[in-house]
Amino acid sequence: MRADCSIGIDFGTTNTVVALARPGERVRAVAFRDDRELSDLYRSVLCFERLSASRHDIQAEAGSKAIRAYLTSIYETRFIQSLKSHVASPLFDETRIFGRGYKFEDLLSVLFRHAIADADGQFIQPGGRVVAGRPVAFVGGAPDEALAIQRYGEAYRRIGILIRPMSTSRSAPPIITPGA
């Protein structure tokens, strides 16, 4: 069965971009909305706000909403940026946010869930073929490529996308298909 939509995801250190391609149509970037505008760039940032003394009363925002929350919140915040820089580091096991531990895949799946919501679900389409970009070389002193691929895979799995490597070539991105 031929998929009627191909989706390309480029999760970047600063921005995330998602493109859609359908037969007979021009490739277009997904438009992400926030309270003020539409943009084809999604900021690769998170902001966690502690809304009360309870460690369970925490709200997360992503993208432009995260930046605005960080700049305007009256609550205690934790701002996360350059997340991608830590994907291949075995030294990054988790970060503590208001007493709760978050692994890389926890943070990335939170970002992706918000991106999907802010794109009105445009890039999660049943039967669609998804290609996820990856760096040619991961950053850090001793980057662990296998760890990075495992972390990406787990984050994608949590949002309903399963990674299936297309090639062992460093330049070939993994192919992912919507999971059940």
PDB file of C-alpha atoms in Angstrom:
ATOM      1  CA  MET A   1       0.000   0.000   0.000  1.00  0.00           C
ATOM      2  CA  ARG A   2       1.423   3.371  -1.024  1.00  0.00           C
ATOM      3  CA  ALA A   3       1.501   6.093   1.634  1.00  0.00           C
ATOM      4  CA  ASP A   4      -0.213   9.266   0.550  1.00  0.00           C
ATOM      5  CA  CYS A   5       2.009  11.493   2.652  1.00  0.00           C
ATOM      6  CA  SER A   6       5.722  11.679   3.398  1.00  0.00           C
ATOM      7  CA  ILE A   7       6.873  13.599   6.455  1.00  0.00           C
ATOM      8  CA  GLY A   8      10.411  14.837   7.088  1.00  0.00           C
ATOM      9  CA  ILE A   9      11.445  15.832  10.609  1.00  0.00           C
ATOM     10  CA  ASP A  10      14.625  17.788  11.276  1.00  0.00           C
ATOM     11  CA  PHE A  11      15.059  18.086  15.045  1.00  0.00           C
ATOM     12  CA  GLY A  12      17.706  20.751  15.426  1.00  0.00           C
ATOM     13  CA  THR A  13      19.667  22.230  18.292  1.00  0.00           C
ATOM     14  CA  THR A  14      17.860  25.571  17.936  1.00  0.00           C
ATOM     15  CA  ASN A  15      14.854  24.867  15.697  1.00  0.00           C
ATOM     16  CA  THR A  16      12.810  21.919  14.539  1.00  0.00           C
ATOM     17  CA  VAL A  17      11.333  21.862  11.040  1.00  0.00           C
ATOM     18  CA  VAL A  18       8.768  19.424   9.668  1.00  0.00           C
ATOM     19  CA  ALA A  19       7.971  19.128   5.947  1.00  0.00           C
ATOM     20  CA  LEU A  20       5.034  17.385   4.272  1.00  0.00           C
ATOM     21  CA  ALA A  21       5.033  15.954   0.743  1.00  0.00           C
ATOM     22  CA  ARG A  22       1.972  14.585  -1.032  1.00  0.00           C
ATOM     23  CA  PRO A  23       1.749  13.271  -4.583  1.00  0.00           C
ATOM     24  CA  GLY A  24       0.965  16.094  -7.015  1.00  0.00           C
ATOM     25  CA  GLU A  25       1.532  18.835  -4.422  1.00  0.00           C
ATOM     26  CA  ARG A  26       4.475  21.043  -3.572  1.00  0.00           C
ATOM     27  CA  VAL A  27       6.453  20.123  -0.495  1.00  0.00           C
ATOM     28  CA  ARG A  28       5.484  22.437   2.330  1.00  0.00           C
ATOM     29  CA  ALA A  29       6.678  23.144   5.824  1.00  0.00           C
ATOM     30  CA  VAL A  30       4.273  22.457   8.667  1.00  0.00           C
ATOM     31  CA  ALA A  31       2.943  25.632  10.256  1.00  0.00           C
ATOM     32  CA  PHE A  32       3.101  25.650  14.043  1.00  0.00           C
ATOM     33  CA  ARG A  33       0.708  27.914  15.879  1.00  0.00           C
ATOM     34  CA  ASP A  34       0.947  29.578  19.196  1.00  0.00           C
ATOM     35  CA  ASP A  35      -1.276  32.216  20.746  1.00  0.00           C
ATOM     36  CA  ARG A  36       0.090  34.965  18.509  1.00  0.00           C
ATOM     37  CA  GLU A  37       1.318  33.666  15.165  1.00  0.00           C
ATOM     38  CA  LEU A  38       2.089  30.827  12.762  1.00  0.00           C
ATOM     39  CA  SER A  39       5.653  29.804  12.006  1.00  0.00           C
ATOM     40  CA  ASP A  40       7.317  27.040  10.005  1.00  0.00           C
ATOM     41  CA  LEU A  41      10.087  26.881  12.626  1.00  0.00           C
ATOM     42  CA  TYR A  42       9.500  25.287  15.997  1.00  0.00           C
ATOM     43  CA  ARG A  43      11.956  26.380  18.664  1.00  0.00           C
ATOM     44  CA  SER A  44      13.666  23.315  20.152  1.00  0.00           C
ATOM     45  CA  VAL A  45      13.240  24.531  23.735  1.00  0.00           C
ATOM     46  CA  LEU A  46      11.220  23.586  26.815  1.00  0.00           C
ATOM     47  CA  CYS A  47      10.085  25.541  29.849  1.00  0.00           C
ATOM     48  CA  PHE A  48       8.833  23.836  32.979  1.00  0.00           C
ATOM     49  CA  GLU A  49       6.866  25.990  35.424  1.00  0.00           C
ATOM     50  CA  ARG A  50       6.266  25.059  39.044  1.00  0.00           C
ATOM     51  CA  LEU A  51       2.741  26.327  39.647  1.00  0.00           C
ATOM     52  CA  SER A  52       2.650  25.516  43.375  1.00  0.00           C
ATOM     53  CA  ALA A  53       4.760  23.906  46.074  1.00  0.00           C
ATOM     54  CA  SER A  54       3.581  20.478  44.940  1.00  0.00           C
ATOM     55  CA  ARG A  55       6.056  18.625  42.753  1.00  0.00           C
ATOM     56  CA  HIS A  56       3.085  17.337  40.780  1.00  0.00           C
ATOM     57  CA  ASP A  57       1.839  20.821  39.850  1.00  0.00           C
ATOM     58  CA  ILE A  58       4.256  21.397  36.985  1.00  0.00           C
ATOM     59  CA  GLN A  59       3.338  22.660  33.534  1.00  0.00           C
ATOM     60  CA  ALA A  60       5.559  22.241  30.492  1.00  0.00           C
ATOM     61  CA  GLU A  61       5.599  24.420  27.384  1.00  0.00           C
ATOM     62  CA  ALA A  62       7.630  24.021  24.208  1.00  0.00           C
ATOM     63  CA  GLY A  63       8.579  26.152  21.235  1.00  0.00           C
ATOM     64  CA  SER A  64       7.736  29.870  21.244  1.00  0.00           C
ATOM     65  CA  LYS A  65       5.303  29.283  24.100  1.00  0.00           C
ATOM     66  CA  ALA A  66       8.221  28.042  26.223  1.00  0.00           C
ATOM     67  CA  ILE A  67      10.216  31.195  25.525  1.00  0.00           C
ATOM     68  CA  ARG A  68       7.247  33.393  26.422  1.00  0.00           C
ATOM     69  CA  ALA A  69       6.549  31.367  29.569  1.00  0.00           C
ATOM     70  CA  TYR A  70      10.163  31.709  30.677  1.00  0.00           C
ATOM     71  CA  LEU A  71      10.167  35.471  30.091  1.00  0.00           C
ATOM     72  CA  THR A  72       6.789  36.225  31.669  1.00  0.00           C
ATOM     73  CA  SER A  73       6.082  33.544  34.274  1.00  0.00           C
ATOM     74  CA  ILE A  74       5.457  34.578  37.855  1.00  0.00           C
ATOM     75  CA  TYR A  75       6.351  31.030  38.889  1.00  0.00           C
ATOM     76  CA  GLU A  76       9.655  29.268  39.327  1.00  0.00           C
ATOM     77  CA  THR A  77      10.824  28.010  35.924  1.00  0.00           C
ATOM     78  CA  ARG A  78      13.389  25.708  34.383  1.00  0.00           C
ATOM     79  CA  PHE A  79      14.329  26.504  30.785  1.00  0.00           C
ATOM     80  CA  ILE A  80      15.892  23.753  28.626  1.00  0.00           C
ATOM     81  CA  GLN A  81      17.698  24.595  25.379  1.00  0.00           C
ATOM     82  CA  SER A  82      20.274  22.904  23.134  1.00  0.00           C
ATOM     83  CA  LEU A  83      18.784  19.545  24.094  1.00  0.00           C
ATOM     84  CA  LYS A  84      20.167  17.899  20.952  1.00  0.00           C
ATOM     85  CA  SER A  85      23.718  18.620  22.150  1.00  0.00           C
ATOM     86  CA  HIS A  86      23.314  15.961  24.849  1.00  0.00           C
ATOM     87  CA  VAL A  87      21.714  13.126  22.871  1.00  0.00           C
ATOM     88  CA  ALA A  88      24.987  11.207  22.353  1.00  0.00           C
ATOM     89  CA  SER A  89      26.521  11.888  25.746  1.00  0.00           C
ATOM     90  CA  PRO A  90      26.654   8.935  28.126  1.00  0.00           C
ATOM     91  CA  LEU A  91      27.421  11.511  30.840  1.00  0.00           C
ATOM     92  CA  PHE A  92      23.890  12.892  30.510  1.00  0.00           C
ATOM     93  CA  ASP A  93      21.790  10.353  32.339  1.00  0.00           C
ATOM     94  CA  GLU A  94      19.059  12.654  33.565  1.00  0.00           C
ATOM     95  CA  THR A  95      18.326  16.145  34.773  1.00  0.00           C
ATOM     96  CA  ARG A  96      16.292  16.987  37.849  1.00  0.00           C
ATOM     97  CA  ILE A  97      13.420  19.415  37.398  1.00  0.00           C
ATOM     98  CA  PHE A  98      11.621  20.373  40.590  1.00  0.00           C
ATOM     99  CA  GLY A  99      12.538  17.091  42.255  1.00  0.00           C
ATOM    100  CA  ARG A 100      11.661  14.814  39.340  1.00  0.00           C
ATOM    101  CA  GLY A 101      14.162  13.060  37.087  1.00  0.00           C
ATOM    102  CA  TYR A 102      13.921  13.480  33.306  1.00  0.00           C
ATOM    103  CA  LYS A 103      15.976  11.424  30.869  1.00  0.00           C
ATOM    104  CA  PHE A 104      16.777  12.730  27.379  1.00  0.00           C
ATOM    105  CA  GLU A 105      13.943  10.725  25.829  1.00  0.00           C
ATOM    106  CA  ASP A 106      11.486  12.128  28.397  1.00  0.00           C
ATOM    107  CA  LEU A 107      12.410  15.685  27.428  1.00  0.00           C
ATOM    108  CA  LEU A 108      12.371  15.040  23.683  1.00  0.00           C
ATOM    109  CA  SER A 109       8.988  13.291  23.784  1.00  0.00           C
ATOM    110  CA  VAL A 110       7.555  16.263  25.744  1.00  0.00           C
ATOM    111  CA  LEU A 111       8.881  18.589  23.035  1.00  0.00           C
ATOM    112  CA  PHE A 112       7.453  16.407  20.241  1.00  0.00           C
ATOM    113  CA  ARG A 113       4.022  16.121  21.914  1.00  0.00           C
ATOM    114  CA  HIS A 114       3.806  19.903  22.125  1.00  0.00           C
ATOM    115  CA  ALA A 115       5.010  20.296  18.529  1.00  0.00           C
ATOM    116  CA  ILE A 116       2.319  17.869  17.323  1.00  0.00           C
ATOM    117  CA  ALA A 117      -0.353  19.771  19.245  1.00  0.00           C
ATOM    118  CA  ASP A 118       0.921  23.140  18.003  1.00  0.00           C
ATOM    119  CA  ALA A 119       0.821  21.809  14.423  1.00  0.00           C
ATOM    120  CA  ASP A 120      -2.752  20.592  14.909  1.00  0.00           C
ATOM    121  CA  GLY A 121      -1.513  17.036  14.359  1.00  0.00           C
ATOM    122  CA  GLN A 122      -0.492  17.734  10.733  1.00  0.00           C
ATOM    123  CA  PHE A 123       2.559  15.506  10.805  1.00  0.00           C
ATOM    124  CA  ILE A 124       1.178  12.430  12.508  1.00  0.00           C
ATOM    125  CA  GLN A 125      -0.802  10.857   9.688  1.00  0.00           C
ATOM    126  CA  PRO A 126      -1.698   7.154   9.561  1.00  0.00           C
ATOM    127  CA  GLY A 127       0.015   5.409   6.681  1.00  0.00           C
ATOM    128  CA  GLY A 128       2.432   8.286   6.197  1.00  0.00           C
ATOM    129  CA  ARG A 129       6.124   7.602   5.715  1.00  0.00           C
ATOM    130  CA  VAL A 130       8.297   9.615   8.072  1.00  0.00           C
ATOM    131  CA  VAL A 131      11.991  10.365   7.641  1.00  0.00           C
ATOM    132  CA  ALA A 132      13.846  11.721  10.656  1.00  0.00           C
ATOM    133  CA  GLY A 133      17.071  13.605  10.156  1.00  0.00           C
ATOM    134  CA  ARG A 134      20.170  13.012  12.229  1.00  0.00           C
ATOM    135  CA  PRO A 135      23.538  14.680  12.427  1.00  0.00           C
ATOM    136  CA  VAL A 136      26.396  13.366  10.305  1.00  0.00           C
ATOM    137  CA  ALA A 137      28.488  13.503  13.477  1.00  0.00           C
ATOM    138  CA  PHE A 138      27.175  13.822  17.014  1.00  0.00           C
ATOM    139  CA  VAL A 139      28.740  16.487  19.247  1.00  0.00           C
ATOM    140  CA  GLY A 140      30.707  15.989  22.433  1.00  0.00           C
ATOM    141  CA  GLY A 141      34.045  14.670  23.630  1.00  0.00           C
ATOM    142  CA  ALA A 142      33.226  11.003  23.099  1.00  0.00           C
ATOM    143  CA  PRO A 143      29.793  10.843  21.449  1.00  0.00           C
ATOM    144  CA  ASP A 144      28.035   7.490  21.599  1.00  0.00           C
ATOM    145  CA  GLU A 145      26.155   7.140  18.293  1.00  0.00           C
ATOM    146  CA  ALA A 146      24.324   3.968  19.352  1.00  0.00           C
ATOM    147  CA  LEU A 147      23.097   5.688  22.518  1.00  0.00           C
ATOM    148  CA  ALA A 148      21.885   8.676  20.486  1.00  0.00           C
ATOM    149  CA  ILE A 149      19.974   6.456  18.054  1.00  0.00           C
ATOM    150  CA  GLN A 150      18.432   4.516  20.966  1.00  0.00           C
ATOM    151  CA  ARG A 151      17.336   7.767  22.669  1.00  0.00           C
ATOM    152  CA  TYR A 152      15.826   9.170  19.473  1.00  0.00           C
ATOM    153  CA  GLY A 153      14.058   5.862  18.884  1.00  0.00           C
ATOM    154  CA  GLU A 154      12.548   5.802  22.364  1.00  0.00           C
ATOM    155  CA  ALA A 155      11.358   9.424  22.148  1.00  0.00           C
ATOM    156  CA  TYR A 156       9.726   8.765  18.763  1.00  0.00           C
ATOM    157  CA  ARG A 157       8.167   5.526  20.055  1.00  0.00           C
ATOM    158  CA  ARG A 158       6.554   7.447  22.904  1.00  0.00           C
ATOM    159  CA  ILE A 159       4.711   9.664  20.429  1.00  0.00           C
ATOM    160  CA  GLY A 160       3.594   6.706  18.313  1.00  0.00           C
ATOM    161  CA  ILE A 161       6.348   6.515  15.698  1.00  0.00           C
ATOM    162  CA  LEU A 162       8.636   3.500  15.368  1.00  0.00           C
ATOM    163  CA  ILE A 163      12.136   3.891  13.929  1.00  0.00           C
ATOM    164  CA  ARG A 164      13.301   1.310  11.417  1.00  0.00           C
ATOM    165  CA  PRO A 165      16.884   1.975  10.216  1.00  0.00           C
ATOM    166  CA  MET A 166      17.099   2.213   6.432  1.00  0.00           C
ATOM    167  CA  SER A 167      20.834   1.810   6.195  1.00  0.00           C
ATOM    168  CA  THR A 168      23.934   1.527   8.300  1.00  0.00           C
ATOM    169  CA  SER A 169      25.429   4.435   6.367  1.00  0.00           C
ATOM    170  CA  ARG A 170      26.225   7.457   8.526  1.00  0.00           C
ATOM    171  CA  SER A 171      24.567   9.792   6.040  1.00  0.00           C
ATOM    172  CA  ALA A 172      21.329   7.842   5.684  1.00  0.00           C
ATOM    173  CA  PRO A 173      18.540   8.947   8.025  1.00  0.00           C
ATOM    174  CA  PRO A 174      16.373   6.378   9.760  1.00  0.00           C
ATOM    175  CA  ILE A 175      12.965   5.630   8.273  1.00  0.00           C
ATOM    176  CA  ILE A 176      10.099   5.727  10.685  1.00  0.00           C
ATOM    177  CA  THR A 177       6.541   4.630  10.250  1.00  0.00           C
ATOM    178  CA  PRO A 178       3.566   5.519  12.433  1.00  0.00           C
ATOM    179  CA  GLY A 179       3.174   3.011  15.247  1.00  0.00           C
ATOM    180  CA  ALA A 180      -0.047   1.590  16.577  1.00  0.00           C
TER     181      ALA A 180
END
